[in-house]
C-alpha atoms as a PDB file:
ATOM      1  CA  UNK A   1     114.733-103.890  60.783  1.00  0.00           C
ATOM      2  CA  UNK A   2     118.197-104.989  61.759  1.00  0.00           C
ATOM      3  CA  UNK A   3     121.347-102.969  61.865  1.00  0.00           C
ATOM      4  CA  UNK A   4     123.144-102.597  58.354  1.00  0.00           C
ATOM      5  CA  UNK A   5     126.818-104.049  58.369  1.00  0.00           C
ATOM      6  CA  UNK A   6     129.418-101.242  58.716  1.00  0.00           C
ATOM      7  CA  UNK A   7     130.911-102.234  55.199  1.00  0.00           C
ATOM      8  CA  UNK A   8     127.608-101.596  53.670  1.00  0.00           C
ATOM      9  CA  UNK A   9     127.599 -98.052  55.025  1.00  0.00           C
ATOM     10  CA  UNK A  10     131.179 -97.676  53.586  1.00  0.00           C
ATOM     11  CA  UNK A  11     129.629 -98.902  50.271  1.00  0.00           C
ATOM     12  CA  UNK A  12     126.823 -96.492  50.456  1.00  0.00           C
ATOM     13  CA  UNK A  13     129.299 -93.442  51.278  1.00  0.00           C
ATOM     14  CA  UNK A  14     131.283 -94.404  48.120  1.00  0.00           C
ATOM     15  CA  UNK A  15     128.149 -94.640  45.830  1.00  0.00           C
ATOM     16  CA  UNK A  16     127.032 -91.501  47.246  1.00  0.00           C
ATOM     17  CA  UNK A  17     130.331 -89.633  46.561  1.00  0.00           C
ATOM     18  CA  UNK A  18     130.442 -91.290  42.861  1.00  0.00           C
ATOM     19  CA  UNK A  19     126.651 -90.073  42.261  1.00  0.00           C
ATOM     20  CA  UNK A  20     127.254 -86.550  43.663  1.00  0.00           C
ATOM     21  CA  UNK A  21     130.447 -86.174  41.243  1.00  0.00           C
ATOM     22  CA  UNK A  22     128.149 -87.057  38.219  1.00  0.00           C
ATOM     23  CA  UNK A  23     125.373 -84.492  39.400  1.00  0.00           C
ATOM     24  CA  UNK A  24     128.002 -81.901  40.025  1.00  0.00           C
ATOM     25  CA  UNK A  25     129.242 -82.294  36.320  1.00  0.00           C
ATOM     26  CA  UNK A  26     125.915 -81.773  35.109  1.00  0.00           C
ATOM     27  CA  UNK A  27     125.227 -79.036  37.510  1.00  0.00           C
ATOM     28  CA  UNK A  28     122.218 -80.825  39.145  1.00  0.00           C
ATOM     29  CA  UNK A  29     122.182 -78.715  42.264  1.00  0.00           C
ATOM     30  CA  UNK A  30     118.899 -80.077  43.600  1.00  0.00           C
ATOM     31  CA  UNK A  31     120.070 -83.553  43.231  1.00  0.00           C
ATOM     32  CA  UNK A  32     123.272 -82.735  44.947  1.00  0.00           C
ATOM     33  CA  UNK A  33     121.428 -81.269  47.803  1.00  0.00           C
ATOM     34  CA  UNK A  34     119.305 -84.497  48.227  1.00  0.00           C
ATOM     35  CA  UNK A  35     122.423 -86.468  48.224  1.00  0.00           C
ATOM     36  CA  UNK A  36     124.217 -84.280  50.714  1.00  0.00           C
ATOM     37  CA  UNK A  37     121.451 -85.239  53.258  1.00  0.00           C
ATOM     38  CA  UNK A  38     121.706 -88.675  52.515  1.00  0.00           C
ATOM     39  CA  UNK A  39     125.755 -88.544  52.753  1.00  0.00           C
ATOM     40  CA  UNK A  40     125.325 -86.979  56.421  1.00  0.00           C
ATOM     41  CA  UNK A  41     122.627 -89.690  57.358  1.00  0.00           C
ATOM     42  CA  UNK A  42     125.037 -92.368  56.077  1.00  0.00           C
ATOM     43  CA  UNK A  43     128.099 -90.944  57.865  1.00  0.00           C
ATOM     44  CA  UNK A  44     126.308 -90.637  60.992  1.00  0.00           C
ATOM     45  CA  UNK A  45     125.062 -93.978  60.826  1.00  0.00           C
ATOM     46  CA  UNK A  46     128.517 -95.029  60.410  1.00  0.00           C
ATOM     47  CA  UNK A  47     129.482 -93.291  63.541  1.00  0.00           C
ATOM     48  CA  UNK A  48     131.573 -90.805  61.753  1.00  0.00           C
ATOM     49  CA  UNK A  49     130.565 -87.307  63.012  1.00  0.00           C
ATOM     50  CA  UNK A  50     133.611 -85.813  61.461  1.00  0.00           C
ATOM     51  CA  UNK A  51     132.559 -87.256  57.922  1.00  0.00           C
ATOM     52  CA  UNK A  52     129.208 -85.784  58.358  1.00  0.00           C
ATOM     53  CA  UNK A  53     130.649 -82.674  59.345  1.00  0.00           C
ATOM     54  CA  UNK A  54     132.954 -82.682  56.260  1.00  0.00           C
ATOM     55  CA  UNK A  55     130.219 -83.652  53.790  1.00  0.00           C
ATOM     56  CA  UNK A  56     128.066 -80.613  55.276  1.00  0.00           C
ATOM     57  CA  UNK A  57     131.062 -78.272  54.787  1.00  0.00           C
ATOM     58  CA  UNK A  58     131.758 -79.612  51.240  1.00  0.00           C
ATOM     59  CA  UNK A  59     128.348 -79.823  49.972  1.00  0.00           C
ATOM     60  CA  UNK A  60     125.897 -78.000  52.212  1.00  0.00           C
ATOM     61  CA  UNK A  61     125.649 -75.126  50.006  1.00  0.00           C
ATOM     62  CA  UNK A  62     123.739 -77.259  47.543  1.00  0.00           C
ATOM     63  CA  UNK A  63     120.874 -77.604  50.014  1.00  0.00           C
ATOM     64  CA  UNK A  64     117.985 -75.141  50.430  1.00  0.00           C
ATOM     65  CA  UNK A  65     118.160 -72.947  53.401  1.00  0.00           C
ATOM     66  CA  UNK A  66     115.568 -74.814  55.413  1.00  0.00           C
ATOM     67  CA  UNK A  67     117.496 -78.001  54.905  1.00  0.00           C
ATOM     68  CA  UNK A  68     120.818 -75.997  55.858  1.00  0.00           C
ATOM     69  CA  UNK A  69     119.201 -75.028  59.050  1.00  0.00           C
ATOM     70  CA  UNK A  70     117.960 -78.579  60.027  1.00  0.00           C
ATOM     71  CA  UNK A  71     121.400 -80.094  59.235  1.00  0.00           C
ATOM     72  CA  UNK A  72     123.282 -77.633  61.225  1.00  0.00           C
ATOM     73  CA  UNK A  73     120.996 -78.190  63.896  1.00  0.00           C
ATOM     74  CA  UNK A  74     121.448 -82.144  63.725  1.00  0.00           C
ATOM     75  CA  UNK A  75     125.100 -81.942  63.356  1.00  0.00           C
ATOM     76  CA  UNK A  76     125.324 -79.558  66.423  1.00  0.00           C
ATOM     77  CA  UNK A  77     123.051 -82.177  68.438  1.00  0.00           C
ATOM     78  CA  UNK A  78     125.641 -84.793  67.720  1.00  0.00           C
ATOM     79  CA  UNK A  79     128.358 -82.677  68.502  1.00  0.00           C
ATOM     80  CA  UNK A  80     126.885 -81.601  71.734  1.00  0.00           C
ATOM     81  CA  UNK A  81     125.368 -85.235  72.326  1.00  0.00           C
ATOM     82  CA  UNK A  82     121.946 -83.867  72.655  1.00  0.00           C
ATOM     83  CA  UNK A  83     119.592 -86.840  71.829  1.00  0.00           C
ATOM     84  CA  UNK A  84     116.422 -84.618  71.917  1.00  0.00           C
ATOM     85  CA  UNK A  85     117.576 -82.020  69.558  1.00  0.00           C
ATOM     86  CA  UNK A  86     118.924 -84.621  67.230  1.00  0.00           C
ATOM     87  CA  UNK A  87     115.776 -86.464  67.349  1.00  0.00           C
ATOM     88  CA  UNK A  88     113.608 -83.336  66.553  1.00  0.00           C
ATOM     89  CA  UNK A  89     116.008 -82.621  63.406  1.00  0.00           C
ATOM     90  CA  UNK A  90     115.601 -86.214  62.350  1.00  0.00           C
ATOM     91  CA  UNK A  91     111.786 -85.973  62.298  1.00  0.00           C
ATOM     92  CA  UNK A  92     111.909 -82.768  60.098  1.00  0.00           C
ATOM     93  CA  UNK A  93     109.573 -83.502  57.238  1.00  0.00           C
ATOM     94  CA  UNK A  94     112.167 -83.112  54.425  1.00  0.00           C
ATOM     95  CA  UNK A  95     114.146 -85.919  56.236  1.00  0.00           C
ATOM     96  CA  UNK A  96     111.044 -87.823  57.343  1.00  0.00           C
ATOM     97  CA  UNK A  97     109.745 -87.987  53.550  1.00  0.00           C
ATOM     98  CA  UNK A  98     112.943 -88.641  51.543  1.00  0.00           C
ATOM     99  CA  UNK A  99     113.439 -91.969  49.766  1.00  0.00           C
ATOM    100  CA  UNK A 100     112.229 -94.871  51.698  1.00  0.00           C
ATOM    101  CA  UNK A 101     115.908 -96.151  52.488  1.00  0.00           C
ATOM    102  CA  UNK A 102     117.075 -92.741  53.944  1.00  0.00           C
ATOM    103  CA  UNK A 103     113.734 -92.099  56.005  1.00  0.00           C
ATOM    104  CA  UNK A 104     114.398 -95.655  57.418  1.00  0.00           C
ATOM    105  CA  UNK A 105     118.095 -94.898  58.095  1.00  0.00           C
ATOM    106  CA  UNK A 106     116.928 -91.528  59.716  1.00  0.00           C
ATOM    107  CA  UNK A 107     114.397 -93.268  61.834  1.00  0.00           C
ATOM    108  CA  UNK A 108     116.909 -96.048  62.913  1.00  0.00           C
ATOM    109  CA  UNK A 109     119.904 -93.629  63.484  1.00  0.00           C
ATOM    110  CA  UNK A 110     121.549 -94.112  66.758  1.00  0.00           C
ATOM    111  CA  UNK A 111     121.042 -90.937  68.710  1.00  0.00           C
ATOM    112  CA  UNK A 112     123.955 -89.298  70.363  1.00  0.00           C
ATOM    113  CA  UNK A 113     124.434 -90.453  74.018  1.00  0.00           C
ATOM    114  CA  UNK A 114     125.240 -87.536  76.442  1.00  0.00           C
ATOM    115  CA  UNK A 115     127.365 -88.219  79.399  1.00  0.00           C
ATOM    116  CA  UNK A 116     125.389 -87.864  82.543  1.00  0.00           C
ATOM    117  CA  UNK A 117     128.289 -86.684  84.633  1.00  0.00           C
ATOM    118  CA  UNK A 118     129.005 -84.038  82.502  1.00  0.00           C
ATOM    119  CA  UNK A 119     125.512 -82.251  83.030  1.00  0.00           C
ATOM    120  CA  UNK A 120     125.712 -79.662  85.846  1.00  0.00           C
ATOM    121  CA  UNK A 121     128.984 -79.298  87.842  1.00  0.00           C
ATOM    122  CA  UNK A 122     128.433 -79.510  91.581  1.00  0.00           C
ATOM    123  CA  UNK A 123     130.186 -76.870  93.894  1.00  0.00           C
ATOM    124  CA  UNK A 124     131.834 -78.302  96.938  1.00  0.00           C
ATOM    125  CA  UNK A 125     130.713 -76.509 100.150  1.00  0.00           C
ATOM    126  CA  UNK A 126     134.271 -75.161 101.251  1.00  0.00           C
ATOM    127  CA  UNK A 127     135.626 -74.842  97.721  1.00  0.00           C
ATOM    128  CA  UNK A 128     138.038 -72.071  96.716  1.00  0.00           C
ATOM    129  CA  UNK A 129     136.439 -69.367  94.644  1.00  0.00           C
ATOM    130  CA  UNK A 130     137.980 -70.677  91.472  1.00  0.00           C
ATOM    131  CA  UNK A 131     136.246 -74.144  91.789  1.00  0.00           C
ATOM    132  CA  UNK A 132     132.940 -72.452  92.462  1.00  0.00           C
ATOM    133  CA  UNK A 133     132.846 -70.295  89.392  1.00  0.00           C
ATOM    134  CA  UNK A 134     129.315 -71.592  88.572  1.00  0.00           C
ATOM    135  CA  UNK A 135     127.877 -70.314  91.821  1.00  0.00           C
ATOM    136  CA  UNK A 136     126.244 -66.937  92.163  1.00  0.00           C
ATOM    137  CA  UNK A 137     128.478 -65.920  94.752  1.00  0.00           C
ATOM    138  CA  UNK A 138     131.610 -66.567  92.730  1.00  0.00           C
ATOM    139  CA  UNK A 139     133.352 -63.134  91.756  1.00  0.00           C
ATOM    140  CA  UNK A 140     134.662 -62.920  88.304  1.00  0.00           C
ATOM    141  CA  UNK A 141     137.729 -61.046  87.895  1.00  0.00           C
ATOM    142  CA  UNK A 142     137.646 -58.013  85.484  1.00  0.00           C
ATOM    143  CA  UNK A 143     140.316 -57.200  82.781  1.00  0.00           C
ATOM    144  CA  UNK A 144     142.086 -54.915  85.137  1.00  0.00           C
ATOM    145  CA  UNK A 145     142.932 -57.887  87.709  1.00  0.00           C
ATOM    146  CA  UNK A 146     143.927 -60.059  85.104  1.00  0.00           C
ATOM    147  CA  UNK A 147     146.372 -57.524  83.416  1.00  0.00           C
ATOM    148  CA  UNK A 148     144.080 -56.911  80.564  1.00  0.00           C
ATOM    149  CA  UNK A 149     144.605 -60.617  79.181  1.00  0.00           C
ATOM    150  CA  UNK A 150     141.023 -61.400  79.510  1.00  0.00           C
ATOM    151  CA  UNK A 151     140.275 -61.088  75.800  1.00  0.00           C
ATOM    152  CA  UNK A 152     143.145 -63.469  74.946  1.00  0.00           C
ATOM    153  CA  UNK A 153     141.855 -66.067  77.323  1.00  0.00           C
ATOM    154  CA  UNK A 154     138.339 -65.989  75.907  1.00  0.00           C
ATOM    155  CA  UNK A 155     139.623 -66.322  72.316  1.00  0.00           C
ATOM    156  CA  UNK A 156     141.931 -69.201  73.208  1.00  0.00           C
ATOM    157  CA  UNK A 157     139.685 -71.777  71.220  1.00  0.00           C
ATOM    158  CA  UNK A 158     138.008 -69.474  68.832  1.00  0.00           C
ATOM    159  CA  UNK A 159     140.143 -70.761  65.849  1.00  0.00           C
ATOM    160  CA  UNK A 160     138.927 -74.368  66.731  1.00  0.00           C
ATOM    161  CA  UNK A 161     141.673 -77.111  67.425  1.00  0.00           C
ATOM    162  CA  UNK A 162     143.546 -76.619  64.126  1.00  0.00           C
END
């Protein structure tokens, strides 16, 4: 099966949004849950991780608990560029046995590509202690040495980028 034209993914996302709106008006939560999964798959196929995350945040509460857990795992795998975890999530029975079109989409979805150079940092032999922080001999300063600001440093990115 060949790759679908990117414009077709855009059209699919638009159709899914409209269909979700109709089901939302009639309070058909189970249908919205299935469409949420489909929307996330379409967004990932478009290469739009942010769109997939947004769809999950907006409509993920329509999914059953096991589906939510699988979708969280899938999105985290794409965020962390973890192809093995993404493959495992995509092989989950509830995704694998969806409508044929979505099952095929999940099967053919490009897996995230991790960057090899990011894996395990290496420590230079004569590196200063701050560069060797991953080694076992590296001494981590306690809060007293930092003037008590350790908690503020740890929380620097707690709120996200926004």
